[in-house]
Amino acid sequence: LSEPPRLSARPAGAMRAAGLLLLAGAMLPAAGSQQCHPAGPGAVLRFTDRHAEIRVPALHRVPSSLDPLYGLVRRCLDLIQQNPLPTELLRTALNDPGSVRTSQVVQYELGYVVCAAVALLFTVAVPVAGMCFCYCRSRQRCGGRLRAHRRSLGCRRRCLLACLSFTSLIILVSVTCAFVTSQRVKGQMEPGLGAVPSTLHTLRQHLANVPQGVQMVVDKFQVARKQIISDLAGLSRSVGLSIHAQLQAMTYAALADLQDRAGDLQTSLHHLQIVHRTARALAAARAELEPALRERRHRVVALLDDPRCTSCASVLGRAQGLQLGADYGKVPSVEKVLKALAGLPRSDFAEMIRQGNGTFNSIPELAVERMAQVIQDLRADLARTAEKVQSIADGFPLPDYTRPASEALAEAEQRSRPYLREAERFERYRWIAGTVLCSIILLILACNVTGMALGAYGLSKREDPSDYECRGEAGAKFLLVGVGLAFLFSWLLILLVFATFLVGGNIQTLVCRNWVNQEIYKFIDTPGNLPPSMNLSRQLNLRRDSNLSSAYRECRSGAGLWEVLQLDSSYDLDEHLRTPQYTADFQKRLGDFTADLGHVRLLRSEGRQDLETFARSGVDEVDYGRFQEEMKNPVVQTSLPGLARNLEGLQKLQRNSTVAGRLAAEARALWHMQNSTVQAQEALVAKLGESVQFLSRLAPHLKERVRRTLATTASVEAQLPVQAQQILRQELGCFTRKELRYFTQYLNWVGQTLREDVASCQPLATALDNGRVILCDRIAEPWNAFWFSLGCCTFFLIPSIIFAVRLTKHFRPIRNRLM
């Protein structure tokens, strides 16, 4: 399309195609109707990873195969301790520890007191029962032999074996759970205790790194700035190319139409000159041919009328009709039209079209030139916008207001370390004691299993119940060893169970249960419950209208630190992130920019005058039908070649040589006239016919085509600047919206990063949630499952002792055999 149209004599089909192209160009939608392209992947800014390498990862309760056991223990503790959080007792204990009455503690811990009584009774009763058993055993009264054989002994023996086996199985399952939960407590205790100071330290680092994080976020404006500057570099050429692309159909159609009219002018002038010269030449040739043809007719007629000419009467009539046909002296003259077109074209249409095409094709370069200054100004606006964005960091108020929270966290970290070391030491002792006692229970189970196996085997080998059998006796002794171990260590088992139960149960019922339902937060938030030295709202510098519960909820929902802290002056981040305050100058400069990018001259005044003269010249007033009617007549009415061939035929029939010679001479003369004169006139008639045909097709539409061409050219010249301006406005509007999306993306990212990452208080809520998960879900639950499992082992030792003692008699020989 950038190649200028070349002038040529186009056929009517090409002229109609050019007219349709022009019509299609005129019907194209206005430039302003073009839609902006939707934002593609390139329109999305990509920022680097967020600031916080220092994070508090959220911990969650991991499902476990021991969850049914944990649920059972929680239900038991809920049954033991049904009292709610002792608000009054805790308030008194925290504010005036000396005034706490024992009766209040006992009343709240009534369930644990009952359990303590049971544990004390077990601790005393089982060892006493063991000593009594030892006394009886020394007197041969317990664990001896059966006195007589009865039929029911086998059934009783099998029943005791089944009961002891079932009891041992329960103890085995319980001790296995105790081993597993004890190991799980040990595995969670060390990282759980270590997470306390590390989390507090991480929170302090998070607060300390807020200023650097905010500055990092502000510095990321360079990402949006570089993208906008990159877009500005191609804006002017893009605008020019868009104007050129949207207006080229209309402009090229007008240029093609103008080229067709210029071609019509030159071609019509050429054909008019041919018509004028050819008509005059044909008239002159007719005048020269007429006397020669008349003389030739006279001679041929005289020869054919000679009596000596044999069979010549048949050709005589044809010879008598030998006369001229068409008379081109009667056709209309085009001399007047030629005079009207004399000197045309006065303008160089080819150069005119080339210049118009070149001017139109230079629009992209013109746009680059005209928009150079506004592009430079927009870059300066971006530099000033970067200074405005810096105000987000300069006005950020947190560094001065997070110092109390940092100091409180540092103090908590320092104070927690001794307690954590003591807890770790206590856990190490618990694990050792639990492992030793669980191993003793396994030893008791081993004695029971070995005793039952040896005893049962000995019974199967003994033929006489009264006979001594060493394997049965060994089985009985193994059972008694297990009984002795159970009596010996049961009080230690119950002490360990009660100690761990008292600690873990109170942690579950007093802390974890009230932590989950947030009763602890309500207690802390109630004025007067905590002493002044433990005022968390003041230590954390929370807002006056806020408390720990509301701050926890706000932080958990993603609030920023500045939204929960007590600030001297309010800081509205949303106000700082309003896009218009950063883009107002940018938008105004683009909105006010105007430039004339579409002034293209397609037709100069002398060219317009040439076309108007062409239309008024009278080309369409010539009667081309007269020419066509005259051209239907032959140059000579009788065909000279036909007459010559007839004479040559008659020559062969003649007996008179003189007549035959004269016929041959006349035939040669006719052929000479045909070849020398008539054929030349026929060629002129054919040439005249081509020109007349072209002019007759052009003439009826000439004025309308010229009028439409002039109107279209004028319309295009008038519309080009207007539509170019509309396209300019539309393209700049699209560009502005695209760049505003970059600003919006950046500011949205700033708000999201500050709230969720850099200056988020969510790590505080996450730390509290993590503390609950570590203490309650990962330590307290297996801890309580440990004492529960160990307690089951301890209490099931009682039926194990009873069944083992009674079973030993069946493994020894019977004293008296009854027949």
Coordinates of N, CA and C in Angstrom, one line a residue, residues 569-694:
S569 N -1.1 10.1 65.4 CA -1.8 10.7 64.2 C -2.2 9.5 63.3
S570 N -3.4 9.6 62.9 CA -3.9 8.5 62.1 C -3.2 8.4 60.7
Y571 N -3.0 7.2 60.3 CA -2.3 6.9 59.0 C -3.3 6.1 58.2
D572 N -3.8 6.7 57.1 CA -4.8 6.0 56.3 C -4.1 5.5 55.0
L573 N -3.8 4.2 55.0 CA -3.0 3.7 53.9 C -3.9 3.8 52.6
D574 N -5.2 3.6 52.7 CA -6.0 3.7 51.5 C -5.9 5.1 50.8
E575 N -5.8 6.1 51.7 CA -5.6 7.4 51.1 C -4.3 7.6 50.4
H576 N -3.3 7.0 50.9 CA -2.0 7.0 50.2 C -1.9 6.2 48.9
L577 N -2.9 5.3 48.8 CA -2.8 4.4 47.6 C -3.9 4.7 46.6
R578 N -4.5 5.9 46.7 CA -5.4 6.4 45.7 C -4.7 6.7 44.4
T579 N -5.1 6.1 43.3 CA -4.4 6.2 42.1 C -4.4 7.6 41.5
P580 N -5.5 8.4 41.6 CA -5.6 9.7 40.9 C -4.5 10.7 41.4
Q581 N -4.1 10.6 42.7 CA -3.0 11.5 43.1 C -1.7 11.3 42.5
Y582 N -1.5 10.1 41.9 CA -0.2 9.9 41.2 C -0.3 10.0 39.7
T583 N -1.5 9.9 39.2 CA -1.7 9.9 37.7 C -2.4 11.1 37.2
A584 N -2.7 12.1 38.0 CA -3.5 13.3 37.5 C -2.7 14.0 36.4
D585 N -1.4 14.3 36.7 CA -0.6 15.1 35.7 C -0.4 14.2 34.4
F586 N -0.2 13.0 34.6 CA 0.0 12.1 33.5 C -1.3 12.1 32.6
Q587 N -2.4 11.9 33.2 CA -3.7 11.9 32.4 C -3.9 13.3 31.8
K588 N -3.7 14.3 32.5 CA -4.0 15.7 32.0 C -3.1 16.0 30.8
R589 N -1.9 15.6 30.8 CA -1.0 15.9 29.7 C -1.4 15.1 28.5
L590 N -1.7 13.9 28.6 CA -2.2 13.1 27.5 C -3.6 13.6 27.0
G591 N -4.4 14.0 27.9 CA -5.7 14.5 27.5 C -5.7 15.8 26.8
D592 N -4.7 16.6 27.1 CA -4.7 18.0 26.5 C -3.9 18.0 25.2
F593 N -3.2 16.9 24.9 CA -2.3 16.9 23.7 C -3.2 16.8 22.4
T594 N -2.8 17.7 21.5 CA -3.4 17.7 20.1 C -2.3 17.9 19.1
A595 N -2.5 17.3 17.9 CA -1.5 17.5 16.8 C -2.2 17.2 15.5
D596 N -1.8 18.0 14.5 CA -2.4 17.8 13.2 C -1.5 16.8 12.4
L597 N -2.1 15.6 12.4 CA -1.3 14.5 11.8 C -2.0 13.9 10.5
G598 N -3.1 14.6 10.0 CA -3.8 14.0 8.9 C -4.0 15.0 7.8
H599 N -3.2 16.1 7.6 CA -3.4 17.0 6.6 C -2.7 16.6 5.3
V600 N -3.5 16.0 4.4 CA -3.0 15.4 3.2 C -3.7 16.1 2.0
R601 N -2.9 16.6 1.0 CA -3.5 17.3 -0.2 C -3.5 16.2 -1.3
L602 N -4.7 15.8 -1.7 CA -4.8 14.8 -2.8 C -4.9 15.4 -4.1
L603 N -5.6 16.6 -4.3 CA -5.8 17.2 -5.6 C -5.6 18.7 -5.5
R604 N -4.7 19.2 -6.3 CA -4.4 20.7 -6.3 C -5.5 21.3 -7.2
S605 N -5.5 22.7 -7.1 CA -6.5 23.4 -7.8 C -6.4 23.3 -9.3
E606 N -5.2 23.2 -9.9 CA -5.1 23.1 -11.3 C -5.6 21.7 -11.8
G607 N -5.3 20.7 -10.9 CA -5.9 19.4 -11.3 C -7.4 19.3 -11.2
R608 N -7.9 20.0 -10.2 CA -9.4 20.1 -10.1 C -10.0 20.8 -11.4
Q609 N -9.3 21.9 -11.8 CA -9.8 22.6 -13.0 C -9.7 21.7 -14.2
D610 N -8.6 20.9 -14.3 CA -8.5 20.0 -15.5 C -9.7 19.1 -15.6
L611 N -10.1 18.5 -14.4 CA -11.2 17.5 -14.4 C -12.5 18.2 -14.7
E612 N -12.7 19.4 -14.1 CA -13.9 20.2 -14.4 C -14.0 20.5 -15.9
T613 N -12.9 21.0 -16.5 CA -12.9 21.3 -17.9 C -13.2 20.0 -18.7
F614 N -12.6 18.9 -18.3 CA -12.9 17.6 -19.0 C -14.4 17.3 -19.0
A615 N -15.0 17.5 -17.8 CA -16.4 17.2 -17.7 C -17.3 18.1 -18.5
R616 N -16.8 19.4 -18.7 CA -17.6 20.4 -19.5 C -17.3 20.4 -21.0
S617 N -16.3 19.6 -21.4 CA -15.8 19.7 -22.8 C -16.8 19.2 -23.8
G618 N -17.8 18.5 -23.5 CA -18.8 18.1 -24.4 C -18.5 16.7 -25.0
V619 N -17.6 16.0 -24.3 CA -17.3 14.6 -24.8 C -18.6 13.8 -24.8
D620 N -19.4 14.0 -23.8 CA -20.7 13.2 -23.7 C -21.8 13.7 -24.6
E621 N -21.5 14.9 -25.3 CA -22.6 15.4 -26.2 C -22.4 14.9 -27.7
V622 N -21.3 14.4 -28.0 CA -21.0 13.9 -29.4 C -21.9 12.7 -29.7
D623 N -22.5 12.7 -30.9 CA -23.4 11.6 -31.3 C -22.5 10.4 -31.9
Y624 N -22.1 9.6 -31.0 CA -21.3 8.5 -31.4 C -22.1 7.4 -32.1
G625 N -23.4 7.5 -32.0 CA -24.2 6.5 -32.8 C -24.1 6.7 -34.3
R626 N -23.9 8.0 -34.7 CA -23.7 8.3 -36.2 C -22.5 7.6 -36.7
F627 N -21.4 7.6 -35.9 CA -20.2 7.0 -36.3 C -20.4 5.5 -36.4
Q628 N -21.1 4.9 -35.4 CA -21.3 3.5 -35.5 C -22.2 3.0 -36.6
E629 N -23.2 3.9 -36.9 CA -24.1 3.6 -38.1 C -23.3 3.6 -39.4
E630 N -22.5 4.6 -39.6 CA -21.7 4.8 -40.8 C -20.7 3.7 -40.9
M631 N -20.1 3.2 -39.8 CA -19.1 2.2 -39.9 C -19.7 0.8 -40.3
K632 N -21.1 0.8 -40.2 CA -21.7 -0.5 -40.6 C -21.6 -0.6 -42.2
N633 N -21.5 0.5 -42.9 CA -21.5 0.5 -44.3 C -20.0 0.2 -44.8
P634 N -19.8 -0.6 -45.8 CA -18.5 -0.9 -46.3 C -17.9 0.3 -47.1
V635 N -16.6 0.2 -47.3 CA -16.0 1.3 -48.0 C -16.5 1.3 -49.5
V636 N -16.6 0.1 -50.1 CA -17.2 0.0 -51.4 C -18.3 -1.0 -51.3
Q637 N -19.5 -0.7 -51.9 CA -20.6 -1.6 -51.7 C -20.5 -2.9 -52.3
T638 N -19.8 -3.0 -53.4 CA -19.5 -4.3 -54.0 C -18.1 -4.7 -53.6
S639 N -18.0 -6.0 -53.2 CA -16.7 -6.5 -52.8 C -15.8 -6.6 -54.0
L640 N -14.7 -5.8 -53.9 CA -13.7 -5.9 -55.0 C -13.0 -7.2 -55.1
P641 N -12.6 -7.9 -54.1 CA -12.0 -9.2 -54.2 C -13.0 -10.2 -54.9
G642 N -14.3 -10.1 -54.5 CA -15.3 -11.0 -55.1 C -15.4 -10.8 -56.6
L643 N -15.5 -9.5 -57.0 CA -15.7 -9.2 -58.4 C -14.4 -9.6 -59.2
A644 N -13.2 -9.4 -58.6 CA -12.0 -9.8 -59.2 C -11.9 -11.3 -59.4
R645 N -12.4 -12.1 -58.5 CA -12.4 -13.6 -58.6 C -13.4 -14.0 -59.7
N646 N -14.5 -13.2 -59.8 CA -15.5 -13.6 -60.9 C -14.9 -13.3 -62.3
L647 N -14.1 -12.2 -62.4 CA -13.5 -11.9 -63.7 C -12.5 -13.0 -64.0
E648 N -11.7 -13.4 -63.0 CA -10.7 -14.4 -63.3 C -11.4 -15.7 -63.7
G649 N -12.5 -16.0 -63.2 CA -13.3 -17.2 -63.6 C -13.8 -17.1 -65.0
L650 N -14.3 -15.9 -65.4 CA -14.7 -15.7 -66.8 C -13.6 -15.9 -67.8
Q651 N -12.4 -15.4 -67.4 CA -11.3 -15.5 -68.3 C -11.0 -16.9 -68.8
K652 N -11.2 -17.9 -67.9 CA -11.0 -19.2 -68.3 C -12.0 -19.8 -69.3
L653 N -13.1 -19.1 -69.4 CA -14.2 -19.6 -70.3 C -14.1 -18.9 -71.7
Q654 N -13.3 -17.9 -71.8 CA -13.3 -17.2 -73.1 C -12.5 -17.9 -74.2
R655 N -13.1 -17.8 -75.4 CA -12.4 -18.4 -76.6 C -11.6 -17.3 -77.3
N656 N -12.1 -16.1 -77.0 CA -11.4 -14.9 -77.6 C -10.3 -14.5 -76.7
S657 N -9.0 -14.6 -77.2 CA -7.9 -14.2 -76.4 C -7.8 -12.8 -76.0
T658 N -8.3 -11.9 -76.9 CA -8.3 -10.5 -76.5 C -9.2 -10.2 -75.4
V659 N -10.4 -10.8 -75.4 CA -11.4 -10.6 -74.3 C -10.8 -11.2 -73.0
A660 N -10.2 -12.4 -73.2 CA -9.6 -13.0 -72.0 C -8.5 -12.2 -71.4
G661 N -7.7 -11.5 -72.3 CA -6.6 -10.7 -71.7 C -7.2 -9.5 -71.0
R662 N -8.2 -8.9 -71.6 CA -8.8 -7.7 -71.0 C -9.4 -8.1 -69.6
L663 N -10.1 -9.2 -69.5 CA -10.7 -9.7 -68.2 C -9.6 -9.8 -67.2
A664 N -8.5 -10.4 -67.6 CA -7.4 -10.6 -66.6 C -6.8 -9.3 -66.2
A665 N -6.7 -8.3 -67.1 CA -6.2 -7.0 -66.7 C -7.1 -6.3 -65.8
E666 N -8.4 -6.4 -66.0 CA -9.4 -5.7 -65.1 C -9.4 -6.4 -63.7
A667 N -9.2 -7.7 -63.7 CA -9.1 -8.4 -62.4 C -7.9 -7.9 -61.6
R668 N -6.8 -7.8 -62.3 CA -5.6 -7.3 -61.6 C -5.8 -5.9 -61.1
A669 N -6.5 -5.0 -61.9 CA -6.7 -3.6 -61.5 C -7.6 -3.6 -60.2
L670 N -8.6 -4.5 -60.2 CA -9.4 -4.5 -59.0 C -8.7 -5.0 -57.7
W671 N -7.8 -6.0 -57.9 CA -7.0 -6.4 -56.8 C -6.0 -5.3 -56.4
H672 N -5.5 -4.6 -57.3 CA -4.6 -3.5 -56.9 C -5.3 -2.4 -56.1
M673 N -6.5 -2.1 -56.6 CA -7.3 -1.1 -55.9 C -7.7 -1.6 -54.4
Q674 N -8.0 -2.8 -54.3 CA -8.3 -3.4 -53.0 C -7.2 -3.3 -52.1
N675 N -6.0 -3.8 -52.6 CA -4.9 -3.8 -51.7 C -4.2 -2.5 -51.4
S676 N -4.3 -1.6 -52.3 CA -3.6 -0.3 -52.1 C -4.5 0.8 -51.5
T677 N -5.8 0.7 -51.7 CA -6.6 1.8 -51.3 C -7.7 1.4 -50.3
V678 N -8.4 0.4 -50.6 CA -9.6 0.0 -49.8 C -9.1 -0.6 -48.5
Q679 N -8.1 -1.4 -48.5 CA -7.6 -2.0 -47.2 C -7.1 -0.9 -46.3
A680 N -6.5 0.1 -46.8 CA -6.0 1.2 -45.9 C -7.2 1.9 -45.3
Q681 N -8.3 2.1 -46.0 CA -9.4 2.7 -45.5 C -10.1 1.8 -44.4
E682 N -10.1 0.5 -44.7 CA -10.7 -0.4 -43.7 C -9.9 -0.4 -42.4
A683 N -8.6 -0.3 -42.5 CA -7.8 -0.2 -41.3 C -8.1 1.0 -40.5
L684 N -8.3 2.2 -41.2 CA -8.7 3.4 -40.6 C -10.1 3.3 -39.9
V685 N -11.0 2.5 -40.6 CA -12.3 2.4 -40.0 C -12.2 1.5 -38.7
A686 N -11.4 0.5 -38.7 CA -11.2 -0.3 -37.5 C -10.6 0.5 -36.3
K687 N -9.6 1.3 -36.7 CA -9.0 2.2 -35.6 C -10.1 3.2 -35.1
L688 N -10.8 3.7 -36.0 CA -11.9 4.6 -35.6 C -12.9 3.9 -34.7
G689 N -13.2 2.7 -35.0 CA -14.2 2.0 -34.3 C -13.8 1.7 -32.8
E690 N -12.5 1.5 -32.6 CA -12.0 1.3 -31.2 C -12.1 2.6 -30.4
S691 N -11.8 3.7 -31.0 CA -11.9 5.0 -30.3 C -13.3 5.3 -30.0
V692 N -14.2 5.1 -31.0 CA -15.6 5.5 -30.8 C -16.2 4.6 -29.8
Q693 N -15.8 3.3 -29.8 CA -16.4 2.4 -28.7 C -16.0 2.8 -27.3
F694 N -14.7 3.2 -27.1 CA -14.3 3.7 -25.8 C -15.0 4.9 -25.4

